[in-house]
Short mmCIF file of C-alpha atoms and ligand atoms in Angstrom, two decimals:
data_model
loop_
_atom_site.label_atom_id
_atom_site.label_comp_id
_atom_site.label_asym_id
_atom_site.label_seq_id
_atom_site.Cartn_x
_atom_site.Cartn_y
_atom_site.Cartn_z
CA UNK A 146 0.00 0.00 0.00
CA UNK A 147 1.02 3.50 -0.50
CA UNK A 148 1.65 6.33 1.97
CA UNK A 149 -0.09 9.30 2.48
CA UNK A 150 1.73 12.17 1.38
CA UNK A 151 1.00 15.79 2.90
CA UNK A 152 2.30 19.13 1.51
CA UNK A 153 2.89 22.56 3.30
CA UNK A 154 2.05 24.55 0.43
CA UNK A 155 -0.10 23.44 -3.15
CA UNK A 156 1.15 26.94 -5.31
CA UNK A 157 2.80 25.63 -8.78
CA UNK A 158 5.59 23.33 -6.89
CA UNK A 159 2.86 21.57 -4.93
CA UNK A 160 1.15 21.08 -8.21
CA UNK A 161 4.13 19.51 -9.62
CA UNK A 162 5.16 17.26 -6.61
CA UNK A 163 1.14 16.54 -6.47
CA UNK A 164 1.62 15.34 -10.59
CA UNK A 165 4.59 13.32 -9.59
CA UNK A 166 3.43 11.60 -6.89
CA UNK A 167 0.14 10.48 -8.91
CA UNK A 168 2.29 8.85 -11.34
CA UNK A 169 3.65 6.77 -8.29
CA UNK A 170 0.74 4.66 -7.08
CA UNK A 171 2.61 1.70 -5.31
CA UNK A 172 4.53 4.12 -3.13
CA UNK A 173 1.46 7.11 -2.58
CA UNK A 174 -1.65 6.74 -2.29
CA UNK A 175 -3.02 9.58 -1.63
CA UNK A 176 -1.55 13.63 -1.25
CA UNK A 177 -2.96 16.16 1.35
CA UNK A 178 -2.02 19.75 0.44
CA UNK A 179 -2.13 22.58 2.87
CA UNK A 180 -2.87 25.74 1.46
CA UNK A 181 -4.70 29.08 2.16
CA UNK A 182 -5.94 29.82 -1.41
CA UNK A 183 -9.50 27.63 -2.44
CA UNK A 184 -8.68 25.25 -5.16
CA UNK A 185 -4.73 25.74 -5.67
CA UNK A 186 -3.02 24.75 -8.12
CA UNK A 187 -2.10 21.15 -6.59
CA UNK A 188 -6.00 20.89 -5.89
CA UNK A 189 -6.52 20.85 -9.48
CA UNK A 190 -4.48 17.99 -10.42
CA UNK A 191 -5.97 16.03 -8.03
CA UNK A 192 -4.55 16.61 -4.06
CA UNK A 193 -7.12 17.12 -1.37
CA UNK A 194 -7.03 20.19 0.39
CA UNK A 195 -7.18 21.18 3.82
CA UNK A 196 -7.98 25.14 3.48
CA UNK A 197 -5.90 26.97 6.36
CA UNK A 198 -2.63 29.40 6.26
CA UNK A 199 0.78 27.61 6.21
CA UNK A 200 1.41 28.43 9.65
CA UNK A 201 -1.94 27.58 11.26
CA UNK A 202 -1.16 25.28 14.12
CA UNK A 203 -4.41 22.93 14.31
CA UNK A 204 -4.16 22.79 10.51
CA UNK A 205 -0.42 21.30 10.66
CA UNK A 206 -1.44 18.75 12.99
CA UNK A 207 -4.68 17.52 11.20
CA UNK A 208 -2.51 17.52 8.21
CA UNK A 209 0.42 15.31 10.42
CA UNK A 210 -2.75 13.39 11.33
CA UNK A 211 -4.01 12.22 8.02
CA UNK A 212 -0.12 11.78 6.25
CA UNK A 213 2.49 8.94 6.40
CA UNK A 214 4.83 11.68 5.74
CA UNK A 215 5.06 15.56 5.12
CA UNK A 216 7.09 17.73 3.16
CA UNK A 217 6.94 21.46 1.78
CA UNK A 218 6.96 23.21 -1.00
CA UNK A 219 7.70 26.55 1.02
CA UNK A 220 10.60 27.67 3.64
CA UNK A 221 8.34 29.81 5.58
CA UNK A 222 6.72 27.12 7.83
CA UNK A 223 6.83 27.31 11.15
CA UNK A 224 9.67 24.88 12.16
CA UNK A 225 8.86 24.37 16.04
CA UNK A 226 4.89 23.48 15.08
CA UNK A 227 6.79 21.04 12.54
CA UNK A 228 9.10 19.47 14.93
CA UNK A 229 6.17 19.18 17.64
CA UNK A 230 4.08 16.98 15.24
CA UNK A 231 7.22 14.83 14.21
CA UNK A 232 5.82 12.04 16.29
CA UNK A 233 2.78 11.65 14.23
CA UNK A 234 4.62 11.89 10.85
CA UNK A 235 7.77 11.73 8.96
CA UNK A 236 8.80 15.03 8.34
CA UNK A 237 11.75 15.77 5.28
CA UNK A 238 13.76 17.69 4.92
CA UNK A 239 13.91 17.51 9.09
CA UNK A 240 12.38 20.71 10.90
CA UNK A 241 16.11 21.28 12.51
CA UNK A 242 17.41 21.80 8.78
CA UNK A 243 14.37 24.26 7.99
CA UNK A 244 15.23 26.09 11.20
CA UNK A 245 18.36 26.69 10.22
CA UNK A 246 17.96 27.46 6.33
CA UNK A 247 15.23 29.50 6.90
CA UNK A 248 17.30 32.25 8.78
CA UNK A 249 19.86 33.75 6.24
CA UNK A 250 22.51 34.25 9.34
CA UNK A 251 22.66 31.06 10.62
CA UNK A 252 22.43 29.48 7.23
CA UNK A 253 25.88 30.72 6.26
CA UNK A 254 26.89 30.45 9.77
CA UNK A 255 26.67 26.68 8.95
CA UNK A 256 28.15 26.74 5.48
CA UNK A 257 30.73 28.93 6.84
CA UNK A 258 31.80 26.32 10.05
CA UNK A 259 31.77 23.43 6.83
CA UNK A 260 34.14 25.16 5.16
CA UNK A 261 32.17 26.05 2.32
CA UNK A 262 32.45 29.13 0.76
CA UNK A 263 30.14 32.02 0.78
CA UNK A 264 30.24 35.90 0.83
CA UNK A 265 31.89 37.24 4.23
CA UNK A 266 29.24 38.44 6.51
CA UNK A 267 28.32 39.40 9.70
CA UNK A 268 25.14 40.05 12.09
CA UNK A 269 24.00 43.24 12.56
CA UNK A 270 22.36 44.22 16.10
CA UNK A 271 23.11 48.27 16.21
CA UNK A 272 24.04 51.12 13.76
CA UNK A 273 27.42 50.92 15.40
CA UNK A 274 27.81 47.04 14.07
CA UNK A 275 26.92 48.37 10.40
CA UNK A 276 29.36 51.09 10.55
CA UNK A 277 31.97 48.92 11.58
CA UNK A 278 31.01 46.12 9.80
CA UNK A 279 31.16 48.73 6.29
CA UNK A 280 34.57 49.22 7.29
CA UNK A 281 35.22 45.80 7.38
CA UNK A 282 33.63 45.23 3.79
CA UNK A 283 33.80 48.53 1.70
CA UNK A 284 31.17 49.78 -0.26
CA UNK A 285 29.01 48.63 -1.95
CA UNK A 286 27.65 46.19 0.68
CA UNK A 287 24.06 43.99 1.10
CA UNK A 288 22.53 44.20 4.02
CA UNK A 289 19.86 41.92 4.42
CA UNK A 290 17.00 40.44 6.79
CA UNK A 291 17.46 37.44 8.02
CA UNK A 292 14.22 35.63 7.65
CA UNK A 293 11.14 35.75 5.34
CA UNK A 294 13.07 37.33 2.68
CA UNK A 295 13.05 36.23 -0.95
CA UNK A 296 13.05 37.54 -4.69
CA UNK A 297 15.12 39.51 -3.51
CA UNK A 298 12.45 41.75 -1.21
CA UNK A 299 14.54 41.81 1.82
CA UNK A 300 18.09 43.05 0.86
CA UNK A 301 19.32 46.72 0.65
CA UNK A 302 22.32 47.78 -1.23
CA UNK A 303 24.60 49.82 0.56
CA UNK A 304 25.87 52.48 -1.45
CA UNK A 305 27.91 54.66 0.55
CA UNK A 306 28.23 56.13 3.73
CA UNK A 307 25.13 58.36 3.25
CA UNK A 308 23.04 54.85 3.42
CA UNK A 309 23.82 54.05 6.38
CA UNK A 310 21.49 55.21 8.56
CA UNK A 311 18.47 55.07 5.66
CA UNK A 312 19.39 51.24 5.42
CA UNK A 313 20.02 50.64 9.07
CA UNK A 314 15.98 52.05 9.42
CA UNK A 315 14.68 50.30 6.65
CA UNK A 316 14.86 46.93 8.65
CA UNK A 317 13.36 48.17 12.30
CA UNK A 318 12.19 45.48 14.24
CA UNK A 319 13.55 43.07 12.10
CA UNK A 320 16.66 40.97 12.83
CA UNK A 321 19.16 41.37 10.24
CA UNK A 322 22.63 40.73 8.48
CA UNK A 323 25.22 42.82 6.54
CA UNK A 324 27.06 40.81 3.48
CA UNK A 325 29.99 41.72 1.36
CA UNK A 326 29.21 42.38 -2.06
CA UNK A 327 30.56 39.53 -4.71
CA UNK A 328 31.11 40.82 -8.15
CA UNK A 329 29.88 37.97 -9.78
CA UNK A 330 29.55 37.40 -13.62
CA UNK A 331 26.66 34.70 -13.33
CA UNK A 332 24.17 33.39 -11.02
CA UNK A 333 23.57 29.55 -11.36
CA UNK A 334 22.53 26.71 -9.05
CA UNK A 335 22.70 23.22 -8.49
CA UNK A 336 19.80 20.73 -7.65
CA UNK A 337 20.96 18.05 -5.29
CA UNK A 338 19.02 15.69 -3.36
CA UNK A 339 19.98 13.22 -1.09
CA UNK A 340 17.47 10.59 0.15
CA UNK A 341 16.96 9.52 3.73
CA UNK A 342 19.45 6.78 3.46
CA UNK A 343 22.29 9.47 2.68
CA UNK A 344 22.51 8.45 -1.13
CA UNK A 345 23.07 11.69 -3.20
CA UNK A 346 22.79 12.68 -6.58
CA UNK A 347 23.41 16.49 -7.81
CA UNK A 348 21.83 17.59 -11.53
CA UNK A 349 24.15 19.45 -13.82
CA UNK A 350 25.26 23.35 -13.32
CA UNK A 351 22.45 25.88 -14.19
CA UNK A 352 22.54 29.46 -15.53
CA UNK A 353 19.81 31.65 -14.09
CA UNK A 354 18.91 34.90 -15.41
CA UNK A 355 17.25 37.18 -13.30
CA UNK A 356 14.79 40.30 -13.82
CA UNK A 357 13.50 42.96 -10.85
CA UNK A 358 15.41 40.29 -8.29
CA UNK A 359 13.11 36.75 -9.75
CA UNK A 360 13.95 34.35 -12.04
CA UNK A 361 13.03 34.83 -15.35
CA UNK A 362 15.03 32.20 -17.20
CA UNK A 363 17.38 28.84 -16.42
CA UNK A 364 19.93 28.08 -19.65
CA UNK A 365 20.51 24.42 -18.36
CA UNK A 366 23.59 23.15 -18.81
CA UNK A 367 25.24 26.86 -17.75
CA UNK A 368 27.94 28.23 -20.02
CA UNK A 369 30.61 27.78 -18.41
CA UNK A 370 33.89 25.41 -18.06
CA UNK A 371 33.65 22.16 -17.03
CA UNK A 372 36.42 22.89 -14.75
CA UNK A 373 33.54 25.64 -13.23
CA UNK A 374 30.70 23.17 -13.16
CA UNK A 375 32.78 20.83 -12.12
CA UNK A 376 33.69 22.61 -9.07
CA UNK A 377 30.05 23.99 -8.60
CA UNK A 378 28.81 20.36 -8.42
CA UNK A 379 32.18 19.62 -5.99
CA UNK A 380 30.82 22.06 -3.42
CA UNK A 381 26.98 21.04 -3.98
CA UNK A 382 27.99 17.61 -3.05
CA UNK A 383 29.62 18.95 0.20
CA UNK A 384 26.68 20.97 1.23
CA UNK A 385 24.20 17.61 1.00
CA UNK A 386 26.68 15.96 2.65
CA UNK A 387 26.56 18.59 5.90
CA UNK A 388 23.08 18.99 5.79
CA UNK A 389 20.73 16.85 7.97
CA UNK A 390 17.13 15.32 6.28
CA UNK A 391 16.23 14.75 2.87
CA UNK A 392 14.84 16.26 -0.33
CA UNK A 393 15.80 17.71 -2.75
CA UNK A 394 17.28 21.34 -1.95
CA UNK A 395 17.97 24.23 -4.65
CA UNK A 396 21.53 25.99 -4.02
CA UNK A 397 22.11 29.21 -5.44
CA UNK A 398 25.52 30.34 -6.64
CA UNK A 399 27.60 33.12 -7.97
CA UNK A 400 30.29 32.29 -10.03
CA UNK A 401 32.51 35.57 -9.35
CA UNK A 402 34.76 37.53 -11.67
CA UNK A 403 37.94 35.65 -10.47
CA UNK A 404 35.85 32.35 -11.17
CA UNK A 405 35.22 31.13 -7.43
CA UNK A 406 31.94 29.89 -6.42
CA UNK A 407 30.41 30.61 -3.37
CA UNK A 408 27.18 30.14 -2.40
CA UNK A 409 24.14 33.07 -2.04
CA UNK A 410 21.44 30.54 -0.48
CA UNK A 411 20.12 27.50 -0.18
CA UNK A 412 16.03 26.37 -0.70
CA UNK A 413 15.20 23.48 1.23
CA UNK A 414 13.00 22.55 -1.72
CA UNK A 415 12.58 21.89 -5.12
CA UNK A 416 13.43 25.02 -6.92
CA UNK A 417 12.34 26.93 -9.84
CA UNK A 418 15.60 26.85 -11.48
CA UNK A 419 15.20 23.13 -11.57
CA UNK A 420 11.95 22.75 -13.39
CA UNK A 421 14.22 22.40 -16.88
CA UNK A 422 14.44 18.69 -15.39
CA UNK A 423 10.64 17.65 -16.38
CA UNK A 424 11.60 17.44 -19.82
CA UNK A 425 15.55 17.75 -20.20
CA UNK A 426 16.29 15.18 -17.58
CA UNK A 427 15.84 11.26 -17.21
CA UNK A 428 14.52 11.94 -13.64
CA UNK A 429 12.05 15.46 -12.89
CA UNK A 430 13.27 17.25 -9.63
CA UNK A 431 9.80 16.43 -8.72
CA UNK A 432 9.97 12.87 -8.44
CA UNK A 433 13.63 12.92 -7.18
CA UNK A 434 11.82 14.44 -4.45
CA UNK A 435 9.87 12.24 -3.75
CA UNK A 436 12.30 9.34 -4.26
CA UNK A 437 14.72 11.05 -1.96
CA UNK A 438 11.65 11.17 0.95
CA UNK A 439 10.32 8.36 0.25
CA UNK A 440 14.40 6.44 0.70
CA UNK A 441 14.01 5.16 -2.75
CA UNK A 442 17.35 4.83 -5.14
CA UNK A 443 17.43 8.07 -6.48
CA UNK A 444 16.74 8.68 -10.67
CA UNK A 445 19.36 9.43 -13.00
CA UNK A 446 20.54 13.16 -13.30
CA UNK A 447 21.30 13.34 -16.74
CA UNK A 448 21.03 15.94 -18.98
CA UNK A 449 19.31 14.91 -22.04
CA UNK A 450 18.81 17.77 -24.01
CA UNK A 451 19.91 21.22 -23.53
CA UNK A 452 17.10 23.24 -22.41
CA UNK A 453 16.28 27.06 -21.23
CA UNK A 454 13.09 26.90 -18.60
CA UNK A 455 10.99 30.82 -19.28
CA UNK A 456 9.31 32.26 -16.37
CA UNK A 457 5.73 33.30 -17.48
CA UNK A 458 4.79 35.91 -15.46
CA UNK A 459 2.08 38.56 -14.43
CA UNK A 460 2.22 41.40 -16.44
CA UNK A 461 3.50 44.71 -14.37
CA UNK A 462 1.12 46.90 -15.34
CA UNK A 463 -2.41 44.88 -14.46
CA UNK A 464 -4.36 42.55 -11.44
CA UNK A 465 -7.20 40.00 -12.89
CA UNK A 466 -8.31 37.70 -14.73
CA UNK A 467 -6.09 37.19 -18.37
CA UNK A 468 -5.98 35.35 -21.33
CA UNK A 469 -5.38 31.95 -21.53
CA UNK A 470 -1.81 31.68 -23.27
CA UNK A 471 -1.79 29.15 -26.55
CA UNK A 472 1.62 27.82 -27.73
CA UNK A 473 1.84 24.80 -30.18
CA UNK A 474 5.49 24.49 -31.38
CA UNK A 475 7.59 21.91 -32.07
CA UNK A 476 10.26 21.22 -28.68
CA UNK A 477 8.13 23.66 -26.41
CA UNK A 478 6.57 22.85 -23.32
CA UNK A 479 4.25 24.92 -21.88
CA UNK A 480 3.02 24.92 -18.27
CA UNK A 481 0.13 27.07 -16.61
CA UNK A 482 -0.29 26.65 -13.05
CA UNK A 483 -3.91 27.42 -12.94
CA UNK A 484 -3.73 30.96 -11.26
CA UNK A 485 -6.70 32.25 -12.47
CA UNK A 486 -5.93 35.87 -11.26
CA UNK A 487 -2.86 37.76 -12.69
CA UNK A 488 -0.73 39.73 -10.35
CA UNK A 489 2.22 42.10 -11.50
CA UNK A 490 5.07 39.51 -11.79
CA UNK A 491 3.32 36.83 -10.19
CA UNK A 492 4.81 33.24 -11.55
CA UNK A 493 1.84 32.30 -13.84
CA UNK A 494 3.60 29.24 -15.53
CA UNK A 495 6.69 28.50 -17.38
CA UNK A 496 7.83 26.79 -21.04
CA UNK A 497 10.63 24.59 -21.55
CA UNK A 498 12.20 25.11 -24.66
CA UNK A 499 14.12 21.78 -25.76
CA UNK A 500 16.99 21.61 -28.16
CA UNK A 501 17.09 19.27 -31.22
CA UNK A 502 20.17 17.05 -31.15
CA UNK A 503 23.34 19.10 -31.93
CA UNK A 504 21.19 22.59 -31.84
CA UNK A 505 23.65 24.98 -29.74
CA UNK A 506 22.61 27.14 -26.93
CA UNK A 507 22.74 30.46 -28.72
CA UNK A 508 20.10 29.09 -31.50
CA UNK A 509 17.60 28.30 -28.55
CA UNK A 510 18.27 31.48 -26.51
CA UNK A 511 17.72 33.50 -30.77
CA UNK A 512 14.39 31.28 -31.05
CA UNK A 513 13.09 32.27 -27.28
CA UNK A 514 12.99 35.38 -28.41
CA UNK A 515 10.20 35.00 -30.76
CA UNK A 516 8.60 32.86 -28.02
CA UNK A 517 8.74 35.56 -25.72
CA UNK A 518 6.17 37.58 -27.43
CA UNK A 519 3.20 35.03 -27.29
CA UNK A 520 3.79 34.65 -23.35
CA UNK A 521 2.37 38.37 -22.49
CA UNK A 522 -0.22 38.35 -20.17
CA UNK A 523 -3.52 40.44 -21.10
CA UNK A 524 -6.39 41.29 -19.37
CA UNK A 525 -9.45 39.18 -20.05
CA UNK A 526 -11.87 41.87 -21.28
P1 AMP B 889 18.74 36.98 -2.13
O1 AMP B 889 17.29 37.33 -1.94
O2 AMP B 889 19.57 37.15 -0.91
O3 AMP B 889 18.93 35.67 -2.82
O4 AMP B 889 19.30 38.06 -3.16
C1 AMP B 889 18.64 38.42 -4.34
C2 AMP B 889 19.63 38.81 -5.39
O5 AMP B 889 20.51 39.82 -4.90
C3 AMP B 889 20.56 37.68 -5.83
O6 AMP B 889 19.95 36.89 -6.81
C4 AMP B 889 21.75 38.45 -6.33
O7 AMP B 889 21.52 38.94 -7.64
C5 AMP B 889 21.83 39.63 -5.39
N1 AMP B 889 22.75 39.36 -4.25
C6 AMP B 889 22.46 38.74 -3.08
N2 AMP B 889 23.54 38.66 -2.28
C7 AMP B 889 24.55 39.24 -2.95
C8 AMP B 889 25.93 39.49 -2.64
N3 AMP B 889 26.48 39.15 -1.47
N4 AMP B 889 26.66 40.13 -3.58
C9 AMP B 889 26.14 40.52 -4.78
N5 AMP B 889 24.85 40.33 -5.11
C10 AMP B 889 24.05 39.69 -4.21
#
């Protein structure tokens, strides 16, 4: 018989793991999502839905209640209500690893006592700390919160000395981090996984592109040497093999001008930069995930065909409902999630764009192009 699977979250990553986990019958039988918004997108491909916020306590534990086992599709859980329902299910990755990814400062506190590399930083308790700690870096310098902080929403460049106290304000009440800046020439990531009996497995070096601080596009493999990738993977490997629980994780890198990596963050999920996989790779990050939680062998991580993954997303000048998008072409792969209202870059769906065999990068990234212009969002009139 199958287990029970429950999700924190059913947005478009839910809705993926939810598709994944159908096509697995003999290991689950059923998935439980947990989701504030009516009918999300992993409700329409077939999860039941318990209708609460992500961090409603008596909605974790019914959902602990009715799974086998319990993952998420978001960081922003509430780790202690996790951990106190651990008894009732299998939770991966572990609530201790969410604890610690989901604050910024003692994430690379972590990385930093492994002896992987990441951008100098320091916490920041007082104005005096941030002057100092300026002095320490130069300018420019990030400083950033330390929790709930993503597409970039909670980071503020520091210019120059002028900033200080405008940047130092900008984060009252909140606890928060100053970070050297790395000159980097391109952001990629790895997806790794590593299933609950420690096997690991780590997908080929991305490229991401990114526009007003989200992801717009993933060039999979990255352009870049092997000897690059090669260490990218190196230090991907290391980082699954620190980190407690199991999943599969999204790690975010720069590669700098000087060609080190080091890494900007870690998701303790599947990750948008990985959805390439469902149709370049042997094995979708969405069922390695659910391989790796489940302590099956984990898929192959092969590259099959070179692929750049296009972020479809709200248009910046409208909120409602929009037209339904249409592409039929040969080697593209569209995916809606469902949303049915539009919200100024709010991740609507993606395509996959798939290379013929021998077709080189710079002929897919010339034929996106024209793709580009059939993926605007318009209001349904
Ligand atoms: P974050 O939300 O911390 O991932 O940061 C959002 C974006 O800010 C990243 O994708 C980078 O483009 C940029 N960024 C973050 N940290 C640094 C850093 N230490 N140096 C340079 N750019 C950074």
């Amino acid at each position: 018989m199958g287990k029970i699977l429950g999700i924190i979250g059913g947005g478009q990553l839910g809705m993926m793991l939810t598709e994944s986990a159908k096509k697995m019958p003999e290991h689950i039988s059923k998935i439980i999502v947990l989701d504030p918004t009516e009918n999300c997108p992993a409700a329409q491909v077939g999860a039941e839905q318990i209708v609460a916020d992500f961090k409603d306590e008596k909605a974790i534990q019914e959902l602990a209640e009715k799974s086998d086992i319990i993952t998420y599709e978001i960081e922003s859980g509430d780790s202690d209500v996790l951990k106190s329902v651990e008894s009732k299910a299998e939770i991966n990755p572990s609530p201790e690893t969410l604890k610690m990814i989901q604050d910024k400062f003692l994430q690379k506190t972590f990385l930093s006592e492994n002896k992987i590399p990441t951008p100098e930083f320091i916490k920041i308790g007082s104005l005096d700390d941030l002057q100092q700690g300026l002095k320490k870096f130069g300018y420019p310098s990030l400083l950033k919160a330390r929790r709930d902080a993503y597409d970039g929403r909670g980071n503020f460049k520091v210019d120059s000395p002028e900033d200080n106290q405008k940047a130092f304000d900008y984060f009252k009440g909140q606890n928060i981090m100053l970070e050297k800046f790395v000159p980097f020439k391109m952001e990629v990531s790895v997806i790794a996984a590593r299933n609950t009996k420690g096997q690991i497995k780590t997908y080929p070096l991305v490229e991401n592109i990114h526009e007003h601080n989200i992801l717009r596009e993933t060039i999979a493999p990255a352009r870049v040497s092997k000897e690059i990738s090669d260490k990218a993977e190196e230090i991907a490997k290391d980082v699954m093999t620190v980190l407690k629980g199991a999943g599969v994780f999204g790690i975010e890198m720069f590669v700098t001008t000087d060609d080190q990596i080091v890494i900007n963050e870690i998701a303790p999920r599947v990750h948008n930069s990985g959805h390439h996989t469902l149709q370049s790779s042997e094995t979708s990050q969405f069922e390695q995930h659910i391989r790796a939680i489940l302590g099956l062998e984990l898929g192959s991580v092969k590259l099959l065909h070179t692929t750049i993954m296009y972020n479809i997303l709200g248009s910046k000048d409208f909120q409602g409902e929009y037209h339904p998008l249409e592409i039929s072409e040969k080697n593209v792969f569209l995916k809606m999630y469902g949303k049915k209202i539009s919200k100024p870059l709010r991740k609507l769906g993606h395509l996959n764009l798939v290379a013929n065999q021998e077709e080189s990068i710079e002929n897919l990234i010339q034929k996106l192009t024209g793709l580009k212009e059939k993926t605007h969002i318009l209001a349904l009139k």
